Amino acid sequence: MIYFLSLLALTLNPFVWKKNIKNKRFIAAQTGRLVLGLLLVFLTTYFGLIDHTWQAFLSYGSFFWGFFLLLDLMYRKEKTVLLNAAAGLLLLLFFAYLHFLYPMTVTKAKYDFAAAKTTIVAQPEASMDEQHIPVVPEKYARYKSEKVLGELSHVSYYELGHTSLQKIDGHLYWVTPIEYSGFFKWLKSHKIPGYIRMSAENENANAVLVKKAMTYVPSAYYSENLKRLVRAQHQTPILFDPSFEPDESGKPYYVVAYGYYQKLRQIPEIQGVYVVDPQNGKIRNYSLKELPHFIDQAIPSTVAEAWNTWYGENIHGFWNKLFAQEDMKRPTEWSQSDEVNGVFDHNLELNWFTDFTRPKSGSGAMVGYSMLNTRTGKMTYYASANGLLNGKSAMNVAEKTFKQNKYEAGIPNLYTIYGQETWVVPLMDSNHVLRELMLIHGKNENVYSAETDKRTLFDSYKYALATKLGDDHAVPTDSALLKKLTGSVTHVYRYYDGEAHQTVTQFMVDSSERIFTVTSGQNPYSVFLKAGVQVSFQYVDTNERVSAVKTFQIEGKK
């Protein structure tokens, strides 16, 4: 039915047809216009995958129909042709208004839409579990994934797709689907061998290939193209960018969010997702309220970016955005990444995170940050973050700390760690190999830890919080205080750390059931520790069973 719209490409003036119906040149011209109309409908529906709605017709059809009506000026001597041309000009003006002027009139409506989804919170969430904070940067994950891709047979057929952070069976992974590298490679293969998965929590893990043959993927062509497959069965909804999401068993799925526009295609509203099995092409439809548990991302990052921008910049309308900029705040813009980053909260639910700064160029402090739940679309804005370092400032601190190494900071994420808002910043060399991890206190850049492994990183950060925030109003919580303990050693275990070139001793004392850790670098006498020896030491008191010792002394030894 959609191809009947191509008839609008014909001359619609009956007087022109009556006079020229036997003219071969006229018939040829009309045939050419009809063919052009069919081609335009084909391009916008088959390749553009445009939705079959009246809003889409107004948005795109007004330009093409207006163009064809103006073509009728070649028959300007006929009756009412000038009326046709005037209608065509009006349609072109309407198209220009719709795409260039009308968006300015709905600036405040966009803010109201985003604000209705937003809850303002004064205090951040509870402390995160550091075991589920991703310390592996995306670039490093892709670096290792490229190495796995290079081991495939017919490797020239394939390339890495979009890498995303996923929760699988209670752990965080970087997941990268494999895609075709071109049309002719698709013709020769017609099968994707699988996808690549790498732990986002363990910096020492390697990327692995998950062998799951797939046919229906975004880079395939014709009927095997993922979005074309969905559009063939669902013609009216707006289709957004797909996300690749394996379930808890590792079975791959593509999730295509769908919805509708408000205000003449200006405000996208997500209503649900189509879950596609790329192995057999089966499609299931879920609303946002009934999403399968394994789906982390129902709201695409591009939509989240738009909503955050509207919430920050459009508060008092279009002219305020240009001139006075009263109460405005802007999301951080990254040069080589999305403006929102995936962050899992303490409930292991994925959120799109972004921090906001003042409109002033070069501002190094944030005025707040937002967390947009990727399953519900609800956004939480944390207003108490006013004065914290923004993301770019955290990157600058990390890079200057290792200036002599010329390390490059990865995109940072803000977490609440031990009651403190903290930037997690990975550092890589020029080849995108992970070299250092940093935790930087959100309000005091002099409080940080930098280590090569996550366990030591968090131990060092606990100590920094306990010792360097004494004069700060943002004192650490009671889960990270420096305490002193004296007792008799009851158990001892030691091993040699080859990378650090030191002996690590773990021990217990009669006055506590915790396990304490001390290194020979801290106290060389610790290697002689044995049961029955009296010791006194300081440690960072947390809720964890294993605690790091910061000062250590054996009775009788200085």
Coordinates of C-alpha atoms in Angstrom, one line a residue:
M1 CA 0.0 0.0 0.0
I2 CA 2.8 2.4 0.8
Y3 CA 3.9 2.4 -2.9
F4 CA 0.6 4.1 -3.9
L5 CA 2.2 7.3 -2.5
S6 CA 4.4 7.3 -5.6
L7 CA 1.3 8.4 -7.6
L8 CA 1.7 11.8 -6.0
A9 CA 4.8 12.3 -8.2
L10 CA 2.5 12.5 -11.2
T11 CA 1.0 15.8 -12.5
L12 CA -2.3 16.1 -10.7
N13 CA -3.8 18.8 -12.8
P14 CA -6.7 17.3 -14.9
F15 CA -6.4 20.1 -17.5
V16 CA -2.8 19.2 -18.3
W17 CA -3.8 15.5 -18.7
K18 CA -6.7 16.4 -21.0
K19 CA -4.6 18.4 -23.3
N20 CA -1.5 16.2 -23.4
I21 CA -2.8 12.7 -23.0
K22 CA -1.8 11.8 -26.6
N23 CA 1.6 13.5 -26.4
K24 CA 4.4 10.9 -26.3
R25 CA 6.8 13.2 -24.6
F26 CA 4.3 14.0 -21.9
I27 CA 3.6 10.3 -21.3
A28 CA 7.3 9.6 -21.1
A29 CA 7.8 12.5 -18.6
Q30 CA 5.0 11.2 -16.4
T31 CA 6.4 7.7 -16.6
G32 CA 9.8 9.0 -15.5
R33 CA 8.2 10.9 -12.6
L34 CA 6.3 7.8 -11.5
V35 CA 9.5 5.7 -11.6
L36 CA 11.3 8.4 -9.6
G37 CA 8.4 8.4 -7.1
L38 CA 8.6 4.6 -6.8
L39 CA 12.3 4.8 -6.3
L40 CA 12.0 7.5 -3.5
V41 CA 9.4 5.4 -1.7
F42 CA 11.6 2.3 -2.0
L43 CA 14.7 4.1 -0.7
T44 CA 12.9 5.6 2.3
T45 CA 11.1 2.4 3.3
Y46 CA 13.5 -0.4 2.4
F47 CA 16.8 1.3 3.1
G48 CA 15.7 4.2 5.4
L49 CA 13.3 1.8 7.2
I50 CA 11.0 4.8 7.8
D51 CA 7.9 4.1 9.9
H52 CA 4.6 4.0 8.0
T53 CA 2.9 6.8 9.8
W54 CA 1.2 10.1 8.9
Q55 CA 3.9 12.0 10.9
A56 CA 6.6 10.4 8.7
F57 CA 4.6 11.4 5.6
L58 CA 4.5 15.0 6.8
S59 CA 8.1 15.0 7.7
Y60 CA 9.5 13.6 4.5
G61 CA 6.6 13.5 2.0
S62 CA 6.1 17.3 2.2
F63 CA 9.5 17.9 0.6
F64 CA 9.1 15.3 -2.2
W65 CA 5.5 16.2 -3.0
G66 CA 6.2 19.9 -3.0
F67 CA 9.1 19.3 -5.4
F68 CA 6.9 17.4 -7.8
L69 CA 4.2 20.0 -7.6
L70 CA 6.7 22.7 -8.6
L71 CA 7.7 20.6 -11.6
D72 CA 4.3 21.3 -13.0
L73 CA 5.5 24.8 -13.8
M74 CA 6.6 23.4 -17.1
Y75 CA 2.9 23.4 -18.0
R76 CA 2.4 26.9 -16.6
K77 CA 0.1 27.9 -19.6
E78 CA -2.5 25.4 -18.5
K79 CA -5.4 26.3 -16.1
T80 CA -4.7 26.1 -12.4
V81 CA -1.1 25.1 -12.8
L82 CA 0.0 28.1 -10.9
L83 CA -2.2 26.9 -8.0
N84 CA -0.3 23.6 -8.1
A85 CA 3.0 25.4 -8.0
A86 CA 1.8 27.6 -5.1
A87 CA 0.8 24.4 -3.2
G88 CA 4.2 22.9 -3.9
L89 CA 5.9 26.0 -2.5
L90 CA 3.8 25.9 0.6
L91 CA 4.7 22.3 1.1
L92 CA 8.4 23.1 0.8
L93 CA 8.0 26.0 3.3
F94 CA 6.1 23.7 5.6
F95 CA 9.0 21.2 5.4
A96 CA 11.5 23.9 6.2
Y97 CA 9.4 25.1 9.2
L98 CA 9.0 21.5 10.4
H99 CA 12.7 20.8 10.4
F100 CA 14.2 24.1 11.3
L101 CA 11.8 26.4 13.1
Y102 CA 9.3 24.1 14.8
P103 CA 12.0 22.4 17.0
M104 CA 12.7 25.8 18.5
T105 CA 9.1 26.1 19.6
V106 CA 9.1 22.8 21.5
T107 CA 12.3 23.4 23.5
K108 CA 10.4 23.9 26.8
A109 CA 8.2 20.9 26.0
K110 CA 11.3 18.7 25.7
Y111 CA 12.4 19.9 29.1
D112 CA 9.0 19.2 30.6
F113 CA 9.1 15.7 29.1
A114 CA 12.5 14.9 30.6
A115 CA 11.7 16.5 33.9
A116 CA 8.6 14.3 34.3
K117 CA 10.9 11.3 34.2
T118 CA 13.3 12.8 36.7
T119 CA 13.5 12.5 40.5
I120 CA 15.9 14.9 42.3
V121 CA 17.9 13.3 45.1
A122 CA 20.1 15.1 47.6
Q123 CA 22.3 12.2 48.7
P124 CA 24.0 9.4 46.7
E125 CA 23.2 5.8 47.0
A126 CA 24.9 3.4 49.5
S127 CA 28.4 2.2 49.0
M128 CA 29.1 0.0 46.0
D129 CA 30.5 -3.5 46.1
E130 CA 34.0 -3.0 44.6
Q131 CA 33.8 -6.6 43.2
H132 CA 31.2 -5.3 40.7
I133 CA 32.8 -2.1 39.7
P134 CA 34.2 -2.3 36.1
V135 CA 37.9 -1.4 36.2
V136 CA 38.6 -2.6 32.7
P137 CA 38.2 0.2 30.1
E138 CA 36.3 -0.3 26.9
K139 CA 39.3 0.4 24.7
Y140 CA 41.4 -2.3 26.5
A141 CA 38.5 -4.8 26.1
R142 CA 38.4 -4.0 22.4
Y143 CA 42.2 -4.3 22.2
K144 CA 42.0 -7.9 23.6
S145 CA 38.9 -8.7 21.6
E146 CA 40.8 -7.7 18.4
K147 CA 43.4 -10.3 19.3
V148 CA 40.7 -13.0 19.6
L149 CA 39.1 -11.9 16.3
G150 CA 42.5 -12.2 14.6
E151 CA 42.6 -15.9 15.5
L152 CA 39.4 -16.7 13.4
S153 CA 39.6 -18.4 10.1
H154 CA 38.6 -16.1 7.3
V155 CA 39.2 -13.2 9.6
S156 CA 39.0 -10.7 6.7
Y157 CA 35.2 -11.4 6.6
Y158 CA 34.6 -9.9 10.0
E159 CA 35.1 -6.9 12.2
L160 CA 34.2 -6.0 15.8
G161 CA 30.7 -4.5 16.4
H162 CA 29.7 -2.1 19.2
T163 CA 31.1 -3.1 22.6
S164 CA 28.7 -2.7 25.5
L165 CA 28.8 -3.4 29.3
Q166 CA 26.5 -6.3 30.3
K167 CA 25.5 -8.2 33.4
I168 CA 25.7 -12.0 32.8
D169 CA 25.1 -14.4 35.6
G170 CA 25.8 -11.8 38.3
H171 CA 29.1 -10.5 36.8
L172 CA 29.9 -7.6 34.5
Y173 CA 31.4 -8.2 31.1
W174 CA 32.4 -6.3 28.0
V175 CA 30.4 -7.9 25.2
T176 CA 31.3 -7.3 21.5
P177 CA 29.3 -8.9 18.7
I178 CA 31.2 -9.8 15.5
E179 CA 29.9 -8.2 12.3
Y180 CA 30.5 -8.5 8.6
S181 CA 33.2 -6.3 7.1
G182 CA 31.3 -5.7 3.9
F183 CA 28.7 -6.8 1.3
F184 CA 30.9 -9.3 -0.5
K185 CA 32.1 -10.8 2.8
W186 CA 28.5 -11.4 3.7
L187 CA 27.8 -13.1 0.4
K188 CA 30.6 -15.5 1.0
S189 CA 29.8 -16.3 4.7
H190 CA 26.1 -15.8 5.6
K191 CA 27.1 -16.8 9.1
I192 CA 28.6 -14.9 12.0
P193 CA 30.7 -17.2 14.2
G194 CA 29.7 -15.7 17.5
Y195 CA 30.6 -12.9 19.9
I196 CA 33.5 -12.0 22.2
R197 CA 33.2 -11.6 25.9
M198 CA 35.7 -10.2 28.5
S199 CA 35.4 -9.6 32.2
A200 CA 35.0 -5.9 33.1
E201 CA 35.8 -6.6 36.8
N202 CA 39.0 -8.6 36.4
E203 CA 41.9 -6.7 34.8
N204 CA 43.9 -9.9 34.3
A205 CA 41.2 -11.8 32.4
N206 CA 41.4 -12.5 28.7
A207 CA 38.8 -12.1 26.1
V208 CA 37.1 -15.3 24.9
L209 CA 35.1 -16.2 21.8
V210 CA 31.6 -17.5 22.5
K211 CA 30.8 -19.7 19.5
K212 CA 27.2 -19.0 18.6
A213 CA 26.5 -18.9 14.9
M214 CA 24.2 -16.0 14.0
T215 CA 22.4 -15.1 10.7
Y216 CA 20.3 -12.0 11.5
V217 CA 22.7 -9.2 12.5
P218 CA 22.9 -5.4 11.9
S219 CA 25.7 -5.7 9.2
A220 CA 23.9 -8.3 7.1
Y221 CA 22.0 -7.4 3.9
Y222 CA 18.6 -7.9 2.4
S223 CA 16.3 -10.1 4.5
E224 CA 19.0 -11.1 6.9
N225 CA 19.5 -7.5 8.0
L226 CA 18.3 -7.2 11.6
K227 CA 16.3 -4.0 11.5
R228 CA 14.9 -4.9 8.1
L229 CA 13.7 -8.2 9.6
V230 CA 11.9 -6.3 12.4
R231 CA 10.5 -3.7 10.1
A232 CA 9.0 -6.3 7.8
Q233 CA 6.8 -7.5 10.7
H234 CA 6.3 -4.2 12.5
Q235 CA 5.8 -1.3 10.1
T236 CA 4.4 1.6 12.3
P237 CA 6.6 1.9 15.4
I238 CA 9.9 3.9 15.4
L239 CA 12.8 1.5 15.6
F240 CA 15.9 2.6 17.5
D241 CA 19.4 1.4 17.5
P242 CA 19.7 -2.3 18.5
S243 CA 21.7 -3.6 21.4
F244 CA 23.4 -7.0 21.7
E245 CA 22.5 -8.8 24.9
P246 CA 23.3 -12.4 25.7
D247 CA 21.1 -14.1 28.3
E248 CA 22.4 -15.7 31.5
S249 CA 23.4 -18.9 29.7
G250 CA 25.3 -17.0 27.0
K251 CA 22.7 -17.4 24.2
P252 CA 22.8 -14.2 22.1
Y253 CA 19.9 -11.9 21.4
Y254 CA 19.5 -8.5 19.8
V255 CA 17.2 -6.0 21.5
V256 CA 15.5 -3.4 19.3
A257 CA 13.8 -0.6 21.2
Y258 CA 10.6 0.7 19.7
G259 CA 8.3 3.6 20.4
Y260 CA 6.6 6.7 19.0
Y261 CA 7.3 10.4 18.6
Q262 CA 5.5 13.2 20.3
K263 CA 5.4 16.8 18.9
L264 CA 5.7 15.9 15.3
R265 CA 8.8 13.6 15.6
Q266 CA 10.6 15.8 18.1
I267 CA 10.3 13.8 21.3
P268 CA 11.0 10.0 21.2
E269 CA 9.1 7.9 23.8
I270 CA 10.2 4.3 24.2
Q271 CA 7.3 1.9 24.8
G272 CA 9.0 -1.6 24.5
V273 CA 11.5 -3.8 22.8
Y274 CA 11.6 -6.4 20.1
V275 CA 13.9 -9.3 21.2
V276 CA 15.3 -11.0 18.1
D277 CA 16.9 -14.4 18.1
P278 CA 19.8 -13.9 15.6
Q279 CA 20.1 -17.6 15.0
N280 CA 16.6 -18.2 13.6
G281 CA 15.0 -14.7 13.2
K282 CA 12.2 -15.2 15.7
I283 CA 10.9 -12.0 17.3
R284 CA 9.2 -11.4 20.6
N285 CA 7.5 -8.2 21.7
Y286 CA 7.9 -7.0 25.3
S287 CA 6.6 -3.8 26.9
L288 CA 9.0 -1.9 29.3
K289 CA 7.0 -3.3 32.3
E290 CA 7.5 -7.0 31.2
L291 CA 11.1 -7.1 30.1
P292 CA 13.0 -10.4 30.5
H293 CA 15.4 -10.3 33.4
F294 CA 18.5 -10.6 31.2
I295 CA 17.9 -7.4 29.3
D296 CA 20.0 -4.6 30.6
Q297 CA 19.5 -2.0 28.0
A298 CA 16.0 -1.1 26.7
I299 CA 16.7 2.7 26.5
P300 CA 19.3 3.3 23.8
S301 CA 22.3 5.6 24.7
T302 CA 21.3 8.1 21.9
V303 CA 17.8 8.6 23.5
A304 CA 19.4 8.9 26.9
E305 CA 21.8 11.6 25.6
A306 CA 18.8 13.6 24.2
W307 CA 16.8 13.4 27.4
N308 CA 19.8 14.5 29.5
T309 CA 20.5 17.4 27.2
W310 CA 16.9 18.6 27.3
Y311 CA 16.8 18.3 31.1
G312 CA 20.0 20.4 31.5
E313 CA 19.7 23.0 28.8
N314 CA 16.0 23.6 28.0
I315 CA 14.8 24.5 31.5
H316 CA 13.6 28.0 30.5
G317 CA 13.1 27.6 26.8
F318 CA 15.0 28.3 23.6
W319 CA 16.0 32.0 24.1
N320 CA 17.3 31.4 27.6
K321 CA 19.4 28.5 26.1
L322 CA 21.0 31.0 23.7
F323 CA 21.5 34.1 25.8
A324 CA 20.8 34.3 29.5
Q325 CA 21.5 30.6 30.3
E326 CA 19.8 31.0 33.6
D327 CA 19.8 27.7 35.7
M328 CA 21.4 25.9 32.7
K329 CA 23.7 22.9 33.0
R330 CA 25.3 20.9 30.3
P331 CA 26.2 17.2 30.1
T332 CA 29.9 16.4 29.7
E333 CA 30.8 16.0 26.0
W334 CA 33.4 13.3 25.3
S335 CA 35.5 13.5 22.1
Q336 CA 35.6 9.8 21.4
S337 CA 32.7 8.3 23.3
D338 CA 29.0 8.5 23.9
E339 CA 27.9 11.4 26.2
V340 CA 26.5 8.8 28.6
N341 CA 28.3 5.8 30.1
G342 CA 27.0 2.5 31.4
V343 CA 27.2 2.2 35.2
F344 CA 25.8 -0.6 37.3
D345 CA 24.4 0.5 40.7
H346 CA 24.5 -1.4 44.0
N347 CA 21.5 -3.5 42.8
L348 CA 23.4 -4.4 39.6
E349 CA 21.0 -2.5 37.4
L350 CA 22.4 -0.7 34.4
N351 CA 22.1 3.1 34.3
W352 CA 23.2 5.7 31.8
F353 CA 25.4 8.0 33.7
T354 CA 26.5 11.6 32.8
D355 CA 27.7 14.5 34.9
F356 CA 26.6 18.1 34.3
T357 CA 28.7 21.3 34.3
R358 CA 28.1 25.0 34.0
P359 CA 27.7 26.4 30.5
K360 CA 30.9 28.2 30.9
S361 CA 33.6 26.8 28.8
G362 CA 36.5 25.0 30.6
S363 CA 34.6 24.5 33.9
G364 CA 36.3 21.8 35.9
A365 CA 33.5 21.2 38.5
M366 CA 30.2 19.6 38.1
V367 CA 26.9 20.9 39.3
G368 CA 25.3 17.4 39.5
Y369 CA 25.0 14.1 37.8
S370 CA 22.2 11.8 36.6
M371 CA 21.6 8.1 36.5
L372 CA 19.0 7.0 33.9
N373 CA 17.7 3.5 34.4
T374 CA 18.1 1.7 31.1
R375 CA 15.1 -0.7 31.7
T376 CA 12.5 1.8 32.9
G377 CA 13.7 5.2 31.5
K378 CA 13.4 6.8 34.9
M379 CA 16.1 9.3 35.7
T380 CA 17.6 10.3 39.0
Y381 CA 19.4 13.6 39.3
Y382 CA 21.9 14.0 42.2
A383 CA 22.0 17.6 43.1
S384 CA 24.4 17.2 46.1
A385 CA 27.3 16.7 43.7
N386 CA 27.7 20.4 43.2
G387 CA 31.4 21.2 43.4
L388 CA 32.7 17.7 42.6
L389 CA 35.3 17.2 40.0
N390 CA 33.7 16.6 36.6
G391 CA 34.7 13.7 34.4
K392 CA 37.2 15.6 32.3
S393 CA 38.9 17.0 35.4
A394 CA 39.3 13.5 36.8
M395 CA 40.9 12.4 33.5
N396 CA 43.3 15.3 33.7
V397 CA 44.3 14.4 37.3
A398 CA 44.9 10.8 36.3
E399 CA 47.0 11.7 33.3
K400 CA 49.1 14.3 35.1
T401 CA 49.8 11.8 37.9
F402 CA 51.5 9.6 35.3
K403 CA 52.7 12.4 33.1
Q404 CA 56.1 10.8 32.6
N405 CA 54.5 7.6 31.3
K406 CA 52.3 9.5 28.9
Y407 CA 49.3 7.3 29.8
E408 CA 45.9 8.0 28.4
A409 CA 42.9 8.1 30.7
G410 CA 39.9 6.0 29.7
I411 CA 36.4 7.4 30.2
P412 CA 35.8 7.6 33.9
N413 CA 32.8 6.6 35.9
L414 CA 31.5 8.0 39.2
Y415 CA 30.7 5.5 42.0
T416 CA 29.9 5.8 45.7
I417 CA 32.7 3.9 47.3
Y418 CA 33.0 3.6 51.1
G419 CA 30.5 6.4 51.4
Q420 CA 32.4 8.8 49.1
E421 CA 31.7 9.9 45.6
T422 CA 34.7 8.6 43.7
W423 CA 35.9 8.6 40.1
V424 CA 37.1 5.3 38.8
V425 CA 39.7 6.1 36.1
P426 CA 41.6 3.5 34.0
L427 CA 45.0 4.5 32.4
M428 CA 46.3 2.9 29.2
D429 CA 49.4 3.3 27.1
S430 CA 49.5 4.3 23.5
N431 CA 48.4 0.8 22.4
H432 CA 45.4 0.9 24.7
V433 CA 46.9 -1.7 27.1
L434 CA 45.7 -1.2 30.6
R435 CA 48.6 0.0 32.9
E436 CA 47.2 1.6 36.0
L437 CA 43.9 2.0 37.9
M438 CA 43.0 5.1 39.8
L439 CA 40.3 6.0 42.4
I440 CA 40.1 9.8 42.8
H441 CA 38.0 11.4 45.5
G442 CA 35.2 13.5 44.0
K443 CA 35.8 16.6 46.1
N444 CA 39.5 16.3 46.9
E445 CA 41.8 15.3 44.0
N446 CA 44.7 14.9 46.5
V447 CA 42.9 11.9 47.9
Y448 CA 43.4 9.0 45.5
S449 CA 45.0 5.6 45.0
A450 CA 46.8 4.3 41.9
E451 CA 47.7 0.6 41.6
T452 CA 48.0 -2.1 39.0
D453 CA 45.5 -4.5 40.6
K454 CA 42.0 -3.9 41.9
R455 CA 42.5 -5.5 45.4
T456 CA 45.5 -3.3 46.3
L457 CA 43.7 -0.3 44.6
F458 CA 40.8 -0.5 47.1
D459 CA 43.0 -1.2 50.1
S460 CA 45.1 1.9 49.3
Y461 CA 42.0 4.0 48.8
K462 CA 40.6 3.0 52.2
Y463 CA 43.8 4.2 53.8
A464 CA 43.7 7.5 51.8
L465 CA 40.2 8.1 53.0
A466 CA 41.0 7.3 56.6
T467 CA 44.2 9.5 56.7
K468 CA 43.7 12.4 54.4
L469 CA 40.2 13.6 55.0
G470 CA 40.6 14.4 58.7
D471 CA 40.1 18.1 58.2
D472 CA 37.5 17.7 55.5
H473 CA 33.8 18.1 56.2
A474 CA 33.3 15.0 54.0
V475 CA 34.7 12.6 56.6
P476 CA 34.7 8.9 55.7
T477 CA 32.0 6.7 56.9
D478 CA 32.4 4.4 59.8
S479 CA 33.0 1.6 57.4
A480 CA 36.4 3.0 56.5
L481 CA 38.1 4.2 59.7
L482 CA 41.7 3.7 60.7
K483 CA 41.8 1.6 63.9
K484 CA 44.5 0.2 66.2
L485 CA 44.7 -3.3 67.5
T486 CA 47.0 -5.3 69.8
G487 CA 47.0 -9.1 70.3
S488 CA 48.7 -12.4 70.2
V489 CA 49.1 -14.0 66.7
T490 CA 47.1 -17.3 66.4
H491 CA 47.5 -18.2 62.7
V492 CA 50.0 -17.3 60.0
Y493 CA 50.1 -17.8 56.2
R494 CA 52.7 -16.3 53.8
Y495 CA 53.5 -16.3 50.1
Y496 CA 55.8 -14.5 47.8
D497 CA 54.4 -11.9 45.4
G498 CA 56.7 -12.1 42.3
E499 CA 55.3 -9.1 40.6
A500 CA 55.8 -6.8 43.6
H501 CA 59.0 -8.7 44.7
Q502 CA 57.9 -8.9 48.3
T503 CA 56.6 -11.5 50.8
V504 CA 52.9 -11.2 51.8
T505 CA 52.0 -12.4 55.3
Q506 CA 48.4 -13.0 56.4
F507 CA 47.7 -13.5 60.1
M508 CA 45.0 -13.6 62.7
V509 CA 45.1 -12.4 66.4
D510 CA 43.3 -13.7 69.4
S511 CA 41.3 -10.4 69.8
S512 CA 39.7 -10.5 66.4
E513 CA 38.3 -13.0 63.8
R514 CA 39.5 -10.9 60.8
I515 CA 42.4 -11.8 58.5
F516 CA 45.1 -9.1 58.3
T517 CA 47.6 -8.6 55.6
V518 CA 51.1 -7.1 55.8
T519 CA 54.0 -7.1 53.4
S520 CA 57.7 -7.3 53.8
G521 CA 57.9 -3.8 52.2
Q522 CA 55.9 -2.4 55.1
N523 CA 57.9 -4.2 57.8
P524 CA 60.8 -6.6 57.0
Y525 CA 60.3 -8.4 60.3
S526 CA 56.9 -9.6 59.2
V527 CA 58.5 -12.5 57.4
F528 CA 59.4 -14.0 60.8
L529 CA 56.0 -13.8 62.2
K530 CA 54.7 -16.9 64.0
A531 CA 52.0 -18.0 66.3
G532 CA 52.2 -16.6 69.9
V533 CA 54.0 -13.4 69.0
Q534 CA 52.6 -10.2 70.3
V535 CA 51.9 -7.6 67.7
S536 CA 50.3 -4.1 67.5
F537 CA 49.1 -2.6 64.2
Q538 CA 46.8 -0.1 62.5
Y539 CA 44.3 -1.2 59.9
V540 CA 41.4 0.3 57.9
D541 CA 38.2 -0.9 59.5
T542 CA 35.7 -2.0 56.9
N543 CA 32.9 -4.6 56.7
E544 CA 35.2 -7.0 54.8
R545 CA 36.8 -10.1 56.4
V546 CA 40.3 -9.3 55.0
S547 CA 41.8 -6.0 56.1
A548 CA 45.0 -4.3 55.0
V549 CA 47.5 -3.3 57.7
K550 CA 49.0 0.2 57.4
T551 CA 51.4 0.2 60.3
F552 CA 52.8 -2.9 61.9
Q553 CA 55.0 -3.6 64.9
I554 CA 56.2 -6.9 66.5
E555 CA 56.7 -6.6 70.3
G556 CA 60.4 -6.0 71.0
K557 CA 61.2 -4.9 67.4
K558 CA 61.3 -1.3 66.2

